PDB file of C-alpha atoms in Angstrom:
ATOM      1  CA  MET A   1     -25.101   2.434 -14.644  1.00 43.00           C
ATOM      2  CA  ALA A   2     -26.511   5.067 -17.190  1.00 45.00           C
ATOM      3  CA  ALA A   3     -23.880   6.618 -19.156  1.00 51.00           C
ATOM      4  CA  LEU A   4     -22.676   9.889 -17.853  1.00 52.00           C
ATOM      5  CA  SER A   5     -21.046  12.694 -19.823  1.00 60.00           C
ATOM      6  CA  PRO A   6     -17.553  13.591 -18.787  1.00 60.00           C
ATOM      7  CA  ASN A   7     -18.865  16.822 -17.128  1.00 66.00           C
ATOM      8  CA  ASP A   8     -21.247  14.900 -15.098  1.00 63.00           C
ATOM      9  CA  LEU A   9     -18.540  12.556 -13.938  1.00 67.00           C
ATOM     10  CA  ARG A  10     -16.179  15.393 -12.984  1.00 63.00           C
ATOM     11  CA  HIS A  11     -18.968  17.075 -11.088  1.00 62.00           C
ATOM     12  CA  TYR A  12     -19.805  13.847  -9.090  1.00 64.00           C
ATOM     13  CA  LEU A  13     -16.186  13.085  -8.316  1.00 71.00           C
ATOM     14  CA  THR A  14     -15.400  16.443  -7.136  1.00 66.00           C
ATOM     15  CA  GLN A  15     -18.348  16.175  -4.763  1.00 68.00           C
ATOM     16  CA  ARG A  16     -17.110  12.778  -3.668  1.00 62.00           C
ATOM     17  CA  ILE A  17     -13.605  13.927  -2.835  1.00 60.00           C
ATOM     18  CA  ALA A  18     -14.748  17.039  -1.065  1.00 59.00           C
ATOM     19  CA  ALA A  19     -17.013  14.899   1.069  1.00 60.00           C
ATOM     20  CA  SER A  20     -14.333  12.257   1.664  1.00 54.00           C
ATOM     21  CA  GLU A  21     -11.785  15.016   2.983  1.00 52.00           C
ATOM     22  CA  VAL A  22     -14.060  15.833   5.976  1.00 46.00           C
ATOM     23  CA  ASP A  23     -14.881  12.253   6.719  1.00 51.00           C
ATOM     24  CA  GLU A  24     -12.692   9.943   8.867  1.00 47.00           C
ATOM     25  CA  PRO A  25      -9.918   8.452   6.843  1.00 47.00           C
ATOM     26  CA  ALA A  26     -11.117   5.030   5.304  1.00 44.00           C
ATOM     27  CA  GLU A  27      -9.349   2.203   7.163  1.00 47.00           C
ATOM     28  CA  ILE A  28      -7.409   0.074   4.751  1.00 43.00           C
ATOM     29  CA  SER A  29      -8.357  -3.543   5.548  1.00 44.00           C
ATOM     30  CA  SER A  30      -5.846  -6.097   6.395  1.00 42.00           C
ATOM     31  CA  LYS A  31      -8.238  -9.035   5.878  1.00 40.00           C
ATOM     32  CA  PRO A  32      -8.080 -10.747   2.404  1.00 41.00           C
ATOM     33  CA  LYS A  33     -11.002 -10.325   0.292  1.00 42.00           C
ATOM     34  CA  SER A  34      -9.739 -12.737  -2.127  1.00 41.00           C
ATOM     35  CA  ARG A  35      -6.947 -15.234  -2.409  1.00 42.00           C
ATOM     36  CA  ALA A  36      -3.795 -14.923  -4.539  1.00 42.00           C
ATOM     37  CA  LEU A  37      -3.533 -17.681  -7.354  1.00 43.00           C
ATOM     38  CA  PRO A  38      -0.224 -19.292  -8.531  1.00 48.00           C
ATOM     39  CA  ALA A  39       0.948 -17.736 -11.653  1.00 55.00           C
ATOM     40  CA  GLY A  40      -0.680 -19.730 -14.460  1.00 70.00           C
ATOM     41  CA  PRO A  41       0.291 -20.502 -17.995  1.00 89.00           C
ATOM     42  CA  VAL A  42       1.575 -17.334 -20.025  1.00 95.00           C
ATOM     43  CA  LEU A  43      -1.222 -16.320 -22.334  1.00 96.00           C
ATOM     44  CA  LYS A  44       0.039 -15.084 -25.719  1.00 95.00           C
ATOM     45  CA  SER A  45      -3.405 -13.613 -26.827  1.00 95.00           C
ATOM     46  CA  LEU A  46      -4.681 -10.296 -25.539  1.00 96.00           C
ATOM     47  CA  ASP A  47      -8.221 -11.726 -26.522  1.00 96.00           C
ATOM     48  CA  THR A  48      -7.569 -14.636 -24.066  1.00 96.00           C
ATOM     49  CA  VAL A  49      -6.541 -12.048 -21.581  1.00 97.00           C
ATOM     50  CA  LEU A  50      -9.838 -10.266 -21.866  1.00 96.00           C
ATOM     51  CA  ASP A  51     -11.909 -13.248 -21.517  1.00 95.00           C
ATOM     52  CA  LYS A  52     -10.131 -14.224 -18.324  1.00 94.00           C
ATOM     53  CA  VAL A  53     -10.684 -10.510 -17.196  1.00 95.00           C
ATOM     54  CA  LEU A  54     -14.438 -10.692 -17.969  1.00 94.00           C
ATOM     55  CA  ASP A  55     -14.749 -14.226 -16.270  1.00 92.00           C
ATOM     56  CA  ALA A  56     -13.402 -12.864 -13.091  1.00 87.00           C
ATOM     57  CA  ALA A  57     -16.292 -10.640 -12.937  1.00 88.00           C
ATOM     58  CA  THR A  58     -19.791 -11.846 -11.595  1.00 79.00           C
ATOM     59  CA  GLY A  59     -21.633 -10.282 -14.654  1.00 78.00           C
ATOM     60  CA  GLY A  60     -20.723  -7.204 -16.376  1.00 84.00           C
ATOM     61  CA  LEU A  61     -17.167  -5.845 -15.774  1.00 92.00           C
ATOM     62  CA  PRO A  62     -14.732  -6.058 -12.969  1.00 94.00           C
ATOM     63  CA  ARG A  63     -14.963  -3.337 -10.379  1.00 94.00           C
ATOM     64  CA  ALA A  64     -11.121  -2.596 -11.155  1.00 97.00           C
ATOM     65  CA  LEU A  65      -8.296  -4.000 -13.148  1.00 98.00           C
ATOM     66  CA  LEU A  66      -4.785  -3.452 -12.720  1.00 98.00           C
ATOM     67  CA  VAL A  67      -2.196  -4.069 -15.612  1.00 99.00           C
ATOM     68  CA  ALA A  68       1.551  -3.710 -14.925  1.00 98.00           C
ATOM     69  CA  GLY A  69       4.758  -4.979 -16.328  1.00 97.00           C
ATOM     70  CA  THR A  70       7.260  -7.017 -14.628  1.00 96.00           C
ATOM     71  CA  SER A  71      10.075  -4.880 -15.636  1.00 94.00           C
ATOM     72  CA  SER A  72      11.145  -1.905 -17.642  1.00 91.00           C
ATOM     73  CA  GLY A  73      11.288  -4.071 -20.781  1.00 93.00           C
ATOM     74  CA  ALA A  74       7.697  -5.174 -20.571  1.00 95.00           C
ATOM     75  CA  ASP A  75       5.315  -2.951 -22.666  1.00 93.00           C
ATOM     76  CA  ALA A  76       2.297  -2.939 -20.384  1.00 97.00           C
ATOM     77  CA  THR A  77       0.926   0.338 -21.845  1.00 97.00           C
ATOM     78  CA  LYS A  78      -0.229  -1.317 -25.120  1.00 96.00           C
ATOM     79  CA  ALA A  79      -1.923  -4.178 -22.984  1.00 97.00           C
ATOM     80  CA  ALA A  80      -3.689  -1.479 -20.652  1.00 98.00           C
ATOM     81  CA  ILE A  81      -4.793   0.644 -23.392  1.00 98.00           C
ATOM     82  CA  GLY A  82      -6.068  -2.364 -25.456  1.00 97.00           C
ATOM     83  CA  LEU A  83      -7.898  -3.933 -22.571  1.00 98.00           C
ATOM     84  CA  ALA A  84      -9.374  -0.614 -21.400  1.00 98.00           C
ATOM     85  CA  ARG A  85     -10.616   0.223 -24.952  1.00 97.00           C
ATOM     86  CA  ALA A  86     -12.089  -3.298 -25.322  1.00 96.00           C
ATOM     87  CA  LEU A  87     -14.077  -2.893 -22.067  1.00 96.00           C
ATOM     88  CA  ALA A  88     -15.204   0.564 -23.147  1.00 96.00           C
ATOM     89  CA  ASP A  89     -16.554  -0.860 -26.346  1.00 94.00           C
ATOM     90  CA  ARG A  90     -18.900  -3.041 -24.372  1.00 91.00           C
ATOM     91  CA  ASN A  91     -20.960   0.262 -23.889  1.00 85.00           C
ATOM     92  CA  GLU A  92     -19.772   0.638 -20.256  1.00 87.00           C
ATOM     93  CA  GLN A  93     -18.335   3.708 -18.527  1.00 95.00           C
ATOM     94  CA  VAL A  94     -14.633   2.936 -18.096  1.00 98.00           C
ATOM     95  CA  VAL A  95     -11.663   5.113 -17.130  1.00 98.00           C
ATOM     96  CA  LEU A  96      -7.878   4.114 -17.634  1.00 99.00           C
ATOM     97  CA  VAL A  97      -5.869   5.544 -14.791  1.00 99.00           C
ATOM     98  CA  ASP A  98      -2.043   5.587 -15.092  1.00 99.00           C
ATOM     99  CA  LEU A  99      -0.303   5.298 -11.865  1.00 98.00           C
ATOM    100  CA  ALA A 100       3.189   4.989 -13.406  1.00 96.00           C
ATOM    101  CA  LYS A 101       5.967   6.879 -11.758  1.00 93.00           C
ATOM    102  CA  GLY A 102       8.616   6.064 -14.573  1.00 91.00           C
ATOM    103  CA  ALA A 103       8.852   6.901 -18.192  1.00 91.00           C
ATOM    104  CA  SER A 104       6.506   4.016 -19.529  1.00 92.00           C
ATOM    105  CA  ALA A 105       3.010   6.084 -19.526  1.00 96.00           C
ATOM    106  CA  VAL A 106      -0.211   5.538 -21.458  1.00 98.00           C
ATOM    107  CA  SER A 107      -0.302   9.315 -22.221  1.00 98.00           C
ATOM    108  CA  GLY A 108       2.403   9.098 -25.069  1.00 97.00           C
ATOM    109  CA  PRO A 109       0.768   6.322 -27.207  1.00 97.00           C
ATOM    110  CA  LEU A 110      -2.622   8.140 -26.582  1.00 98.00           C
ATOM    111  CA  GLY A 111      -1.300  11.531 -27.827  1.00 97.00           C
ATOM    112  CA  MET A 112      -2.218  13.140 -24.521  1.00 98.00           C
ATOM    113  CA  PRO A 113      -0.199  15.294 -22.156  1.00 97.00           C
ATOM    114  CA  ARG A 114       1.092  13.459 -19.079  1.00 97.00           C
ATOM    115  CA  VAL A 115       0.656  16.604 -16.859  1.00 97.00           C
ATOM    116  CA  PRO A 116      -1.695  17.412 -15.013  1.00 97.00           C
ATOM    117  CA  GLY A 117      -2.627  13.798 -13.993  1.00 98.00           C
ATOM    118  CA  PHE A 118      -3.230  11.444 -11.328  1.00 97.00           C
ATOM    119  CA  ALA A 119      -0.294  12.369  -9.199  1.00 96.00           C
ATOM    120  CA  ASP A 120      -1.332  16.057  -9.283  1.00 96.00           C
ATOM    121  CA  LEU A 121      -5.096  14.980  -8.457  1.00 96.00           C
ATOM    122  CA  SER A 122      -4.250  12.931  -5.549  1.00 94.00           C
ATOM    123  CA  ALA A 123      -1.664  15.680  -4.229  1.00 94.00           C
ATOM    124  CA  GLY A 124      -4.594  18.243  -4.434  1.00 93.00           C
ATOM    125  CA  ARG A 125      -2.704  20.285  -7.140  1.00 94.00           C
ATOM    126  CA  ALA A 126      -5.382  19.716  -9.580  1.00 96.00           C
ATOM    127  CA  ASN A 127      -9.144  18.763  -9.700  1.00 95.00           C
ATOM    128  CA  PHE A 128     -11.023  16.124 -12.013  1.00 94.00           C
ATOM    129  CA  GLY A 129     -11.995  18.876 -14.587  1.00 93.00           C
ATOM    130  CA  ASP A 130      -8.231  19.233 -15.154  1.00 96.00           C
ATOM    131  CA  VAL A 131      -7.249  15.578 -15.597  1.00 98.00           C
ATOM    132  CA  ILE A 132     -10.132  13.611 -17.237  1.00 97.00           C
ATOM    133  CA  ARG A 133      -9.508  13.212 -21.008  1.00 98.00           C
ATOM    134  CA  VAL A 134     -11.481  11.058 -23.723  1.00 97.00           C
ATOM    135  CA  ASP A 135      -9.767   8.788 -25.957  1.00 98.00           C
ATOM    136  CA  ASP A 136      -9.937   9.973 -29.806  1.00 96.00           C
ATOM    137  CA  GLU A 137     -10.898   6.364 -30.818  1.00 94.00           C
ATOM    138  CA  THR A 138     -13.167   5.046 -28.200  1.00 96.00           C
ATOM    139  CA  PRO A 139     -15.684   6.412 -25.293  1.00 96.00           C
ATOM    140  CA  LEU A 140     -12.784   5.505 -22.915  1.00 98.00           C
ATOM    141  CA  GLN A 141     -11.876   8.244 -20.435  1.00 98.00           C
ATOM    142  CA  VAL A 142      -8.212   8.562 -19.469  1.00 99.00           C
ATOM    143  CA  ILE A 143      -6.365  10.109 -16.443  1.00 99.00           C
ATOM    144  CA  ALA A 144      -2.672  10.418 -17.328  1.00 98.00           C
ATOM    145  CA  ALA A 145      -0.041   9.663 -14.767  1.00 98.00           C
ATOM    146  CA  GLY A 146       0.735  13.344 -13.794  1.00 97.00           C
ATOM    147  CA  ASN A 147       3.951  14.653 -12.409  1.00 95.00           C
ATOM    148  CA  PRO A 148       5.606  12.018 -10.335  1.00 88.00           C
ATOM    149  CA  ALA A 149       7.768  14.795  -8.373  1.00 89.00           C
ATOM    150  CA  VAL A 150       4.513  16.385  -6.916  1.00 89.00           C
ATOM    151  CA  HIS A 151       3.850  15.501  -3.263  1.00 83.00           C
ATOM    152  CA  GLY A 152       0.629  16.049  -1.316  1.00 85.00           C
ATOM    153  CA  GLU A 153      -0.159  15.840   2.495  1.00 84.00           C
ATOM    154  CA  GLY A 154      -0.640  12.717   4.001  1.00 86.00           C
ATOM    155  CA  PRO A 155       0.609   9.124   3.058  1.00 91.00           C
ATOM    156  CA  GLU A 156       0.341   8.335  -0.718  1.00 94.00           C
ATOM    157  CA  PRO A 157      -1.672   4.986  -0.111  1.00 95.00           C
ATOM    158  CA  ASP A 158      -4.325   7.076   1.788  1.00 95.00           C
ATOM    159  CA  ARG A 159      -4.478   9.797  -1.007  1.00 95.00           C
ATOM    160  CA  PHE A 160      -4.746   7.172  -3.603  1.00 96.00           C
ATOM    161  CA  MET A 161      -7.537   5.403  -1.924  1.00 96.00           C
ATOM    162  CA  ARG A 162      -9.629   8.378  -1.660  1.00 94.00           C
ATOM    163  CA  VAL A 163      -9.542   9.045  -5.220  1.00 96.00           C
ATOM    164  CA  PHE A 164      -9.806   5.325  -6.064  1.00 97.00           C
ATOM    165  CA  GLU A 165     -12.955   4.905  -4.087  1.00 96.00           C
ATOM    166  CA  ALA A 166     -14.405   7.942  -5.893  1.00 96.00           C
ATOM    167  CA  LEU A 167     -13.714   6.464  -9.295  1.00 97.00           C
ATOM    168  CA  THR A 168     -15.286   3.074  -8.587  1.00 96.00           C
ATOM    169  CA  GLN A 169     -18.399   4.684  -7.450  1.00 95.00           C
ATOM    170  CA  ALA A 170     -18.482   6.696 -10.655  1.00 96.00           C
ATOM    171  CA  TYR A 171     -17.336   4.213 -13.282  1.00 97.00           C
ATOM    172  CA  GLY A 172     -18.234   0.675 -14.215  1.00 95.00           C
ATOM    173  CA  CYS A 173     -14.588  -0.238 -14.339  1.00 97.00           C
ATOM    174  CA  VAL A 174     -11.437   1.236 -13.314  1.00 98.00           C
ATOM    175  CA  VAL A 175      -8.363   0.044 -15.160  1.00 99.00           C
ATOM    176  CA  LEU A 176      -5.119   0.920 -13.470  1.00 99.00           C
ATOM    177  CA  HIS A 177      -1.911   1.101 -15.327  1.00 99.00           C
ATOM    178  CA  ALA A 178       1.119   0.921 -13.213  1.00 98.00           C
ATOM    179  CA  ASP A 179       4.810  -0.040 -12.802  1.00 96.00           C
ATOM    180  CA  LEU A 180       6.626  -1.890  -9.935  1.00 95.00           C
ATOM    181  CA  ALA A 181       7.640   1.301  -8.358  1.00 94.00           C
ATOM    182  CA  ALA A 182       4.042   2.395  -8.142  1.00 96.00           C
ATOM    183  CA  ILE A 183       2.738  -0.850  -6.830  1.00 97.00           C
ATOM    184  CA  GLU A 184       5.340  -1.005  -4.069  1.00 96.00           C
ATOM    185  CA  VAL A 185       4.508   2.279  -2.849  1.00 96.00           C
ATOM    186  CA  LEU A 186       0.785   1.640  -3.266  1.00 97.00           C
ATOM    187  CA  MET A 187       0.765  -1.852  -1.857  1.00 97.00           C
ATOM    188  CA  PRO A 188      -0.979  -0.916   1.489  1.00 96.00           C
ATOM    189  CA  ALA A 189      -4.036   0.485  -0.395  1.00 96.00           C
ATOM    190  CA  LEU A 190      -4.002  -1.935  -3.322  1.00 96.00           C
ATOM    191  CA  LYS A 191      -3.725  -5.285  -1.200  1.00 95.00           C
ATOM    192  CA  PHE A 192      -6.981  -7.267  -1.302  1.00 94.00           C
ATOM    193  CA  GLU A 193      -8.766  -4.279  -3.275  1.00 94.00           C
ATOM    194  CA  LEU A 194      -8.457  -5.861  -6.807  1.00 96.00           C
ATOM    195  CA  PRO A 195     -10.583  -8.669  -8.276  1.00 95.00           C
ATOM    196  CA  ILE A 196      -7.842  -9.539 -10.940  1.00 96.00           C
ATOM    197  CA  MET A 197      -4.544  -8.179 -12.263  1.00 97.00           C
ATOM    198  CA  VAL A 198      -2.715  -8.725 -15.407  1.00 98.00           C
ATOM    199  CA  ALA A 199       1.187  -9.188 -15.366  1.00 98.00           C
ATOM    200  CA  VAL A 200       2.900  -8.397 -18.819  1.00 97.00           C
ATOM    201  CA  LEU A 201       6.234  -9.936 -19.140  1.00 97.00           C
ATOM    202  CA  PRO A 202       8.819  -8.648 -21.567  1.00 96.00           C
ATOM    203  CA  PRO A 203       9.228  -9.988 -24.932  1.00 94.00           C
ATOM    204  CA  ARG A 204      10.369 -13.777 -24.884  1.00 90.00           C
ATOM    205  CA  GLY A 205      10.111 -13.465 -21.011  1.00 90.00           C
ATOM    206  CA  ASN A 206       9.022 -16.211 -18.877  1.00 90.00           C
ATOM    207  CA  VAL A 207       7.790 -16.879 -15.376  1.00 92.00           C
ATOM    208  CA  GLU A 208      11.072 -18.104 -13.968  1.00 92.00           C
ATOM    209  CA  SER A 209      12.984 -14.987 -15.133  1.00 92.00           C
ATOM    210  CA  GLU A 210      10.393 -12.587 -13.716  1.00 94.00           C
ATOM    211  CA  ASP A 211       9.620 -14.513 -10.347  1.00 93.00           C
ATOM    212  CA  GLU A 212      10.484 -11.572  -8.113  1.00 95.00           C
ATOM    213  CA  ALA A 213       8.011  -9.107  -9.753  1.00 96.00           C
ATOM    214  CA  LEU A 214       5.397 -11.940  -9.955  1.00 96.00           C
ATOM    215  CA  ALA A 215       5.841 -12.525  -5.976  1.00 95.00           C
ATOM    216  CA  THR A 216       5.101  -8.837  -5.651  1.00 96.00           C
ATOM    217  CA  PHE A 217       2.007  -9.017  -7.683  1.00 97.00           C
ATOM    218  CA  GLN A 218       0.855 -12.270  -5.916  1.00 95.00           C
ATOM    219  CA  ALA A 219       1.171 -10.310  -2.626  1.00 96.00           C
ATOM    220  CA  LEU A 220      -1.702  -8.118  -3.723  1.00 97.00           C
ATOM    221  CA  GLY A 221      -3.994 -10.965  -2.857  1.00 96.00           C
ATOM    222  CA  CYS A 222      -5.641 -11.420  -6.242  1.00 95.00           C
ATOM    223  CA  PRO A 223      -5.559 -13.873  -9.183  1.00 95.00           C
ATOM    224  CA  VAL A 224      -2.576 -12.892 -11.442  1.00 96.00           C
ATOM    225  CA  VAL A 225      -3.032 -13.268 -15.317  1.00 97.00           C
ATOM    226  CA  VAL A 226       0.244 -13.529 -16.901  1.00 97.00           C
ATOM    227  CA  TYR A 227       0.657 -12.221 -20.469  1.00 97.00           C
ATOM    228  CA  GLU A 228       3.449 -11.947 -22.977  1.00 95.00           C
ATOM    229  CA  GLY A 229       2.384 -10.518 -26.474  1.00 90.00           C
ATOM    230  CA  SER A 230       2.024  -7.667 -28.728  1.00 83.00           C
ATOM    231  CA  GLY A 231      -0.763  -5.758 -26.783  1.00 84.00           C
ATOM    232  CA  ARG A 232      -3.172  -6.179 -29.790  1.00 86.00           C
ATOM    233  CA  LEU A 233      -6.668  -7.459 -29.888  1.00 87.00           C
ATOM    234  CA  ARG A 234      -7.762  -9.551 -32.755  1.00 79.00           C
ATOM    235  CA  ARG A 235     -11.549  -9.100 -32.118  1.00 63.00           C
ATOM    236  CA  SER A 236     -13.351  -6.061 -33.426  1.00 53.00           C
ATOM    237  CA  GLY A 237     -15.058  -3.720 -31.121  1.00 51.00           C
ATOM    238  CA  LEU A 238     -18.800  -3.326 -30.860  1.00 44.00           C
ATOM    239  CA  PHE A 239     -18.986  -0.600 -33.347  1.00 38.00           C
ATOM    240  CA  SER A 240     -17.223  -2.378 -36.138  1.00 33.00           C
ATOM    241  CA  ARG A 241     -13.748  -0.937 -35.569  1.00 35.00           C
ATOM    242  CA  SER A 242     -10.748  -2.779 -34.435  1.00 34.00           C
ATOM    243  CA  ALA A 243      -9.906  -2.599 -30.737  1.00 36.00           C
ATOM    244  CA  ALA A 244      -6.208  -2.970 -31.492  1.00 37.00           C
ATOM    245  CA  VAL A 245      -3.694  -0.636 -30.574  1.00 36.00           C
TER     246      VAL A 245
END
């Protein structure tokens, strides 16, 4: 799609949300769109993870990508930021959306305020103009996590899906950063909606020790790429700058 300015996207997204509020709530499908794959080998290179993500798309970028840690000791924030920046460097419209309910959020490393953010937006306490920010180093757009104590009307998965569908219409790729708490709450909405996800292990972690979290991820119904590493990319971006974080 043609590149849109942040203001254009905010206007479009606001219209989408306003329209969805008067429509019948979208039914969350119970039928699988893809089949979960067993956890494969643990990848040590974020470059290899990026290749796996791109391979999952049938040309271009995947519609959405979820990046989550298997425990509080796993730094999924660096991996999410690194992958989102690398995808944005491919001259595509990409947004990084933080769904984390805990302290591990992308706003800190990016030097952005956490509030207002996605939680405030989905609860109807903020609009897109309040929450969309632009990364200092890349064209990546970012929606921070917001205030986890904010509650809106209706089930949280329904509120998430309304915003998520608007974002997937406006952006070439929506990168979701989440923790286990967020995934468990949003499971009814996320299940069978994702083409691929990246599960980040803690340092020196292994599949056997993180099997409970990985089983939760596999219940999403999509291929799970398992990663353990520094969250840094070795390759350079399209504009001759390092894509590392």
